[in-house]
Amino acid sequence: DADVTQTPRNRITKTGKRIMLECSQTKGHDRMYWYRQDPGLGLRLIYYSFDVKDINKGEISDGYSVSRQAQAKFSLSLESAIPNQTALYFCATSEPHGGAFTGELFFGEGSRLTVL
Amino acid sequence: AQSVTQLGSHVSVSEGALVLLRCNYSSSVPPYLFWYVQYPNQGLQLLLKYTSAATLVKGINGFEAEFKKSETSFHLTKPSAHMSDAAEYFCAVNTNNAGNMLTFGGGTRLMVKP
């Protein structure tokens, strides 16, 4: 079983609908992230969380919200989906060593979202 | 601010040929640099990283990268391409003042011809 699991893997929805993407991890990491991947743009950070009481905006948080329900669960919501939110979404985790960020992220397999 | 530029969104090589994927970074402070690989229908996985130790870094699957401060580059190479190397490769940068976040380049898709 994957250490970082995302559901759903694929979703097609309509403009204006509310969508939730879920992420759960068994790695025991405190830090969790949501990224969006678009062709030619690489990955861009939407939100990140360093523990259950810590939520931070990334570079493209507008139109998104998150919830850290537990150490192992981090959900991304689109309150009112729009077509330009069509993308591949990745959840990732990381764990610092000695308080320092190591740069190593562990990714889920992605959730492909299409907004019509 | 930090940024990463990957030259060439698509690179095609023949099996057995040299692989060279280019990455240039912009950072006002000493960077940490990373290469990630994404195989089809999978998430990204770490290939190698530079964290201010040796400037030539060896990674998995025979890949290596050299940090060149004077050129602000961190190009990824492999002497002999294998069909299984076909994937998308991402360069990423992190600095101490970036709040423990990675900034990714746009990615380079590597195609390997038989």
PDB file of N, CA and C in Angstrom, chain A residues 9 31 33 35 37 40-43 45 48 50 57-58 88 90 100-109, chain B residues 9 32 34 36 38 41-46 49 51 88 90 94 98-107:
ATOM      1  N   ARG A   9      -8.715   9.606  -7.364  1.00  0.00           N
ATOM      2  CA  ARG A   9      -7.603   9.699  -8.309  1.00  0.00           C
ATOM      3  C   ARG A   9      -8.013  10.490  -9.536  1.00  0.00           C
ATOM      4  N   ARG A  31       4.617  17.160   8.577  1.00  0.00           N
ATOM      5  CA  ARG A  31       4.449  18.188   7.557  1.00  0.00           C
ATOM      6  C   ARG A  31       3.729  17.636   6.345  1.00  0.00           C
ATOM      7  N   TYR A  33       1.625  18.856   2.522  1.00  0.00           N
ATOM      8  CA  TYR A  33       1.570  19.899   1.502  1.00  0.00           C
ATOM      9  C   TYR A  33       0.538  19.525   0.436  1.00  0.00           C
ATOM     10  N   TYR A  35       0.127  20.516  -3.636  1.00  0.00           N
ATOM     11  CA  TYR A  35       0.692  21.154  -4.815  1.00  0.00           C
ATOM     12  C   TYR A  35      -0.264  20.967  -5.985  1.00  0.00           C
ATOM     13  N   GLN A  37      -0.059  20.754 -10.256  1.00  0.00           N
ATOM     14  CA  GLN A  37       0.837  20.605 -11.402  1.00  0.00           C
ATOM     15  C   GLN A  37       0.105  20.971 -12.680  1.00  0.00           C
ATOM     16  N   GLY A  40       4.201  22.663 -18.126  1.00  0.00           N
ATOM     17  CA  GLY A  40       5.093  23.792 -18.340  1.00  0.00           C
ATOM     18  C   GLY A  40       5.290  24.691 -17.129  1.00  0.00           C
ATOM     19  N   LEU A  41       4.481  24.510 -16.115  1.00  0.00           N
ATOM     20  CA  LEU A  41       4.589  25.360 -14.922  1.00  0.00           C
ATOM     21  C   LEU A  41       5.169  24.611 -13.733  1.00  0.00           C
ATOM     22  N   GLY A  42       5.413  23.332 -13.871  1.00  0.00           N
ATOM     23  CA  GLY A  42       5.936  22.559 -12.755  1.00  0.00           C
ATOM     24  C   GLY A  42       4.899  22.415 -11.665  1.00  0.00           C
ATOM     25  N   LEU A  43       5.363  22.365 -10.430  1.00  0.00           N
ATOM     26  CA  LEU A  43       4.467  22.247  -9.289  1.00  0.00           C
ATOM     27  C   LEU A  43       4.453  23.559  -8.530  1.00  0.00           C
ATOM     28  N   LEU A  45       2.883  25.477  -4.987  1.00  0.00           N
ATOM     29  CA  LEU A  45       2.381  25.169  -3.656  1.00  0.00           C
ATOM     30  C   LEU A  45       1.083  25.907  -3.378  1.00  0.00           C
ATOM     31  N   TYR A  48       0.271  24.483   2.967  1.00  0.00           N
ATOM     32  CA  TYR A  48       1.063  23.521   3.690  1.00  0.00           C
ATOM     33  C   TYR A  48       0.764  23.615   5.180  1.00  0.00           C
ATOM     34  N   PHE A  50       2.397  22.307   9.069  1.00  0.00           N
ATOM     35  CA  PHE A  50       3.508  21.696   9.785  1.00  0.00           C
ATOM     36  C   PHE A  50       3.039  20.877  10.984  1.00  0.00           C
ATOM     37  N   LYS A  57      -0.652  29.460   3.874  1.00  0.00           N
ATOM     38  CA  LYS A  57      -0.918  29.620   2.454  1.00  0.00           C
ATOM     39  C   LYS A  57       0.372  29.491   1.666  1.00  0.00           C
ATOM     40  N   GLY A  58       0.242  28.878   0.489  1.00  0.00           N
ATOM     41  CA  GLY A  58       1.348  28.842  -0.447  1.00  0.00           C
ATOM     42  C   GLY A  58       1.206  29.958  -1.455  1.00  0.00           C
ATOM     43  N   LEU A  88      -3.609  18.635 -12.177  1.00  0.00           N
ATOM     44  CA  LEU A  88      -3.225  17.447 -11.409  1.00  0.00           C
ATOM     45  C   LEU A  88      -2.774  17.928 -10.034  1.00  0.00           C
ATOM     46  N   PHE A  90      -1.295  17.204  -6.185  1.00  0.00           N
ATOM     47  CA  PHE A  90      -0.478  16.272  -5.419  1.00  0.00           C
ATOM     48  C   PHE A  90      -0.447  16.658  -3.948  1.00  0.00           C
ATOM     49  N   ALA A 100      15.873  20.825  10.728  1.00  0.00           N
ATOM     50  CA  ALA A 100      16.191  21.396   9.418  1.00  0.00           C
ATOM     51  C   ALA A 100      15.370  20.729   8.319  1.00  0.00           C
ATOM     52  N   PHE A 101      14.935  21.528   7.384  1.00  0.00           N
ATOM     53  CA  PHE A 101      14.190  21.001   6.241  1.00  0.00           C
ATOM     54  C   PHE A 101      15.161  20.254   5.338  1.00  0.00           C
ATOM     55  N   THR A 102      14.851  19.005   5.026  1.00  0.00           N
ATOM     56  CA  THR A 102      15.776  18.214   4.218  1.00  0.00           C
ATOM     57  C   THR A 102      15.527  18.384   2.738  1.00  0.00           C
ATOM     58  N   GLY A 103      14.369  18.895   2.376  1.00  0.00           N
ATOM     59  CA  GLY A 103      14.030  19.035   0.969  1.00  0.00           C
ATOM     60  C   GLY A 103      13.403  17.816   0.371  1.00  0.00           C
ATOM     61  N   GLU A 104      13.345  16.714   1.101  1.00  0.00           N
ATOM     62  CA  GLU A 104      12.777  15.515   0.525  1.00  0.00           C
ATOM     63  C   GLU A 104      11.297  15.461   0.828  1.00  0.00           C
ATOM     64  N   LEU A 105      10.518  15.489  -0.230  1.00  0.00           N
ATOM     65  CA  LEU A 105       9.077  15.353  -0.140  1.00  0.00           C
ATOM     66  C   LEU A 105       8.678  13.966  -0.613  1.00  0.00           C
ATOM     67  N   PHE A 106       7.651  13.418   0.016  1.00  0.00           N
ATOM     68  CA  PHE A 106       7.106  12.114  -0.372  1.00  0.00           C
ATOM     69  C   PHE A 106       5.704  12.368  -0.932  1.00  0.00           C
ATOM     70  N   PHE A 107       5.521  12.016  -2.187  1.00  0.00           N
ATOM     71  CA  PHE A 107       4.305  12.387  -2.897  1.00  0.00           C
ATOM     72  C   PHE A 107       3.313  11.235  -2.997  1.00  0.00           C
ATOM     73  N   GLY A 108       2.032  11.605  -3.025  1.00  0.00           N
ATOM     74  CA  GLY A 108       1.003  10.675  -3.429  1.00  0.00           C
ATOM     75  C   GLY A 108       1.005  10.544  -4.942  1.00  0.00           C
ATOM     76  N   GLU A 109       0.097   9.730  -5.466  1.00  0.00           N
ATOM     77  CA  GLU A 109       0.063   9.472  -6.899  1.00  0.00           C
ATOM     78  C   GLU A 109      -0.725  10.506  -7.688  1.00  0.00           C
TER      79      GLU A 109
ATOM     80  N   SER B   9      11.606  21.960 -22.522  1.00  0.00           N
ATOM     81  CA  SER B   9      10.500  21.244 -21.885  1.00  0.00           C
ATOM     82  C   SER B   9      10.469  19.777 -22.332  1.00  0.00           C
ATOM     83  N   TYR B  32      19.840  25.183  -1.568  1.00  0.00           N
ATOM     84  CA  TYR B  32      19.822  23.731  -1.620  1.00  0.00           C
ATOM     85  C   TYR B  32      19.100  23.388  -2.923  1.00  0.00           C
ATOM     86  N   PHE B  34      17.681  20.346  -5.835  1.00  0.00           N
ATOM     87  CA  PHE B  34      17.128  18.994  -5.891  1.00  0.00           C
ATOM     88  C   PHE B  34      16.712  18.660  -7.324  1.00  0.00           C
ATOM     89  N   TYR B  36      13.945  15.913  -8.939  1.00  0.00           N
ATOM     90  CA  TYR B  36      12.904  14.914  -8.720  1.00  0.00           C
ATOM     91  C   TYR B  36      12.543  14.300 -10.072  1.00  0.00           C
ATOM     92  N   GLN B  38       9.434  12.047 -12.153  1.00  0.00           N
ATOM     93  CA  GLN B  38       8.032  11.616 -12.154  1.00  0.00           C
ATOM     94  C   GLN B  38       7.819  10.626 -13.287  1.00  0.00           C
ATOM     95  N   ASN B  41       1.963   8.436 -14.496  1.00  0.00           N
ATOM     96  CA  ASN B  41       0.893   8.109 -13.551  1.00  0.00           C
ATOM     97  C   ASN B  41       1.392   7.900 -12.123  1.00  0.00           C
ATOM     98  N   GLN B  42       2.490   8.532 -11.787  1.00  0.00           N
ATOM     99  CA  GLN B  42       3.000   8.425 -10.438  1.00  0.00           C
ATOM    100  C   GLN B  42       3.299   9.804  -9.876  1.00  0.00           C
ATOM    101  N   GLY B  43       3.500   9.869  -8.574  1.00  0.00           N
ATOM    102  CA  GLY B  43       3.961  11.098  -7.959  1.00  0.00           C
ATOM    103  C   GLY B  43       5.456  11.271  -8.167  1.00  0.00           C
ATOM    104  N   LEU B  44       5.977  12.386  -7.689  1.00  0.00           N
ATOM    105  CA  LEU B  44       7.405  12.656  -7.834  1.00  0.00           C
ATOM    106  C   LEU B  44       8.186  11.899  -6.761  1.00  0.00           C
ATOM    107  N   GLN B  45       9.432  11.564  -7.110  1.00  0.00           N
ATOM    108  CA  GLN B  45      10.319  10.967  -6.125  1.00  0.00           C
ATOM    109  C   GLN B  45      11.692  11.613  -6.245  1.00  0.00           C
ATOM    110  N   LEU B  46      12.372  11.721  -5.120  1.00  0.00           N
ATOM    111  CA  LEU B  46      13.668  12.390  -5.091  1.00  0.00           C
ATOM    112  C   LEU B  46      14.717  11.573  -5.833  1.00  0.00           C
ATOM    113  N   LYS B  49      20.114  15.310  -4.338  1.00  0.00           N
ATOM    114  CA  LYS B  49      20.049  16.654  -3.771  1.00  0.00           C
ATOM    115  C   LYS B  49      21.434  17.184  -3.441  1.00  0.00           C
ATOM    116  N   THR B  51      23.290  19.847  -0.880  1.00  0.00           N
ATOM    117  CA  THR B  51      23.047  20.616   0.344  1.00  0.00           C
ATOM    118  C   THR B  51      24.346  21.184   0.890  1.00  0.00           C
ATOM    119  N   GLU B  88       9.391  12.501 -16.555  1.00  0.00           N
ATOM    120  CA  GLU B  88       9.524  13.946 -16.455  1.00  0.00           C
ATOM    121  C   GLU B  88      10.398  14.261 -15.251  1.00  0.00           C
ATOM    122  N   PHE B  90      12.123  17.198 -12.685  1.00  0.00           N
ATOM    123  CA  PHE B  90      11.922  18.527 -12.128  1.00  0.00           C
ATOM    124  C   PHE B  90      13.116  18.927 -11.272  1.00  0.00           C
ATOM    125  N   ASN B  94      15.580  25.292  -2.682  1.00  0.00           N
ATOM    126  CA  ASN B  94      15.141  25.706  -1.360  1.00  0.00           C
ATOM    127  C   ASN B  94      16.245  26.540  -0.738  1.00  0.00           C
ATOM    128  N   ALA B  98      13.344  30.522   2.893  1.00  0.00           N
ATOM    129  CA  ALA B  98      12.146  30.237   2.091  1.00  0.00           C
ATOM    130  C   ALA B  98      11.083  29.489   2.879  1.00  0.00           C
ATOM    131  N   GLY B  99      11.226  29.421   4.173  1.00  0.00           N
ATOM    132  CA  GLY B  99      10.172  28.821   4.959  1.00  0.00           C
ATOM    133  C   GLY B  99       9.960  27.360   4.709  1.00  0.00           C
ATOM    134  N   ASN B 100      11.004  26.631   4.494  1.00  0.00           N
ATOM    135  CA  ASN B 100      10.915  25.180   4.327  1.00  0.00           C
ATOM    136  C   ASN B 100      10.031  24.791   3.154  1.00  0.00           C
ATOM    137  N   MET B 101      10.113  25.504   2.066  1.00  0.00           N
ATOM    138  CA  MET B 101       9.340  25.171   0.884  1.00  0.00           C
ATOM    139  C   MET B 101      10.274  24.993  -0.301  1.00  0.00           C
ATOM    140  N   LEU B 102       9.844  24.169  -1.228  1.00  0.00           N
ATOM    141  CA  LEU B 102      10.572  23.992  -2.476  1.00  0.00           C
ATOM    142  C   LEU B 102       9.913  24.818  -3.573  1.00  0.00           C
ATOM    143  N   THR B 103      10.742  25.408  -4.432  1.00  0.00           N
ATOM    144  CA  THR B 103      10.253  26.041  -5.648  1.00  0.00           C
ATOM    145  C   THR B 103      10.691  25.170  -6.816  1.00  0.00           C
ATOM    146  N   PHE B 104       9.732  24.734  -7.624  1.00  0.00           N
ATOM    147  CA  PHE B 104      10.017  23.810  -8.716  1.00  0.00           C
ATOM    148  C   PHE B 104      10.155  24.538 -10.040  1.00  0.00           C
ATOM    149  N   GLY B 105      10.983  23.970 -10.913  1.00  0.00           N
ATOM    150  CA  GLY B 105      11.030  24.403 -12.295  1.00  0.00           C
ATOM    151  C   GLY B 105       9.857  23.831 -13.070  1.00  0.00           C
ATOM    152  N   GLY B 106       9.766  24.184 -14.341  1.00  0.00           N
ATOM    153  CA  GLY B 106       8.637  23.778 -15.161  1.00  0.00           C
ATOM    154  C   GLY B 106       8.664  22.331 -15.626  1.00  0.00           C
ATOM    155  N   GLY B 107       9.792  21.663 -15.434  1.00  0.00           N
ATOM    156  CA  GLY B 107       9.881  20.256 -15.797  1.00  0.00           C
ATOM    157  C   GLY B 107      10.437  20.045 -17.196  1.00  0.00           C
TER     158      GLY B 107
END
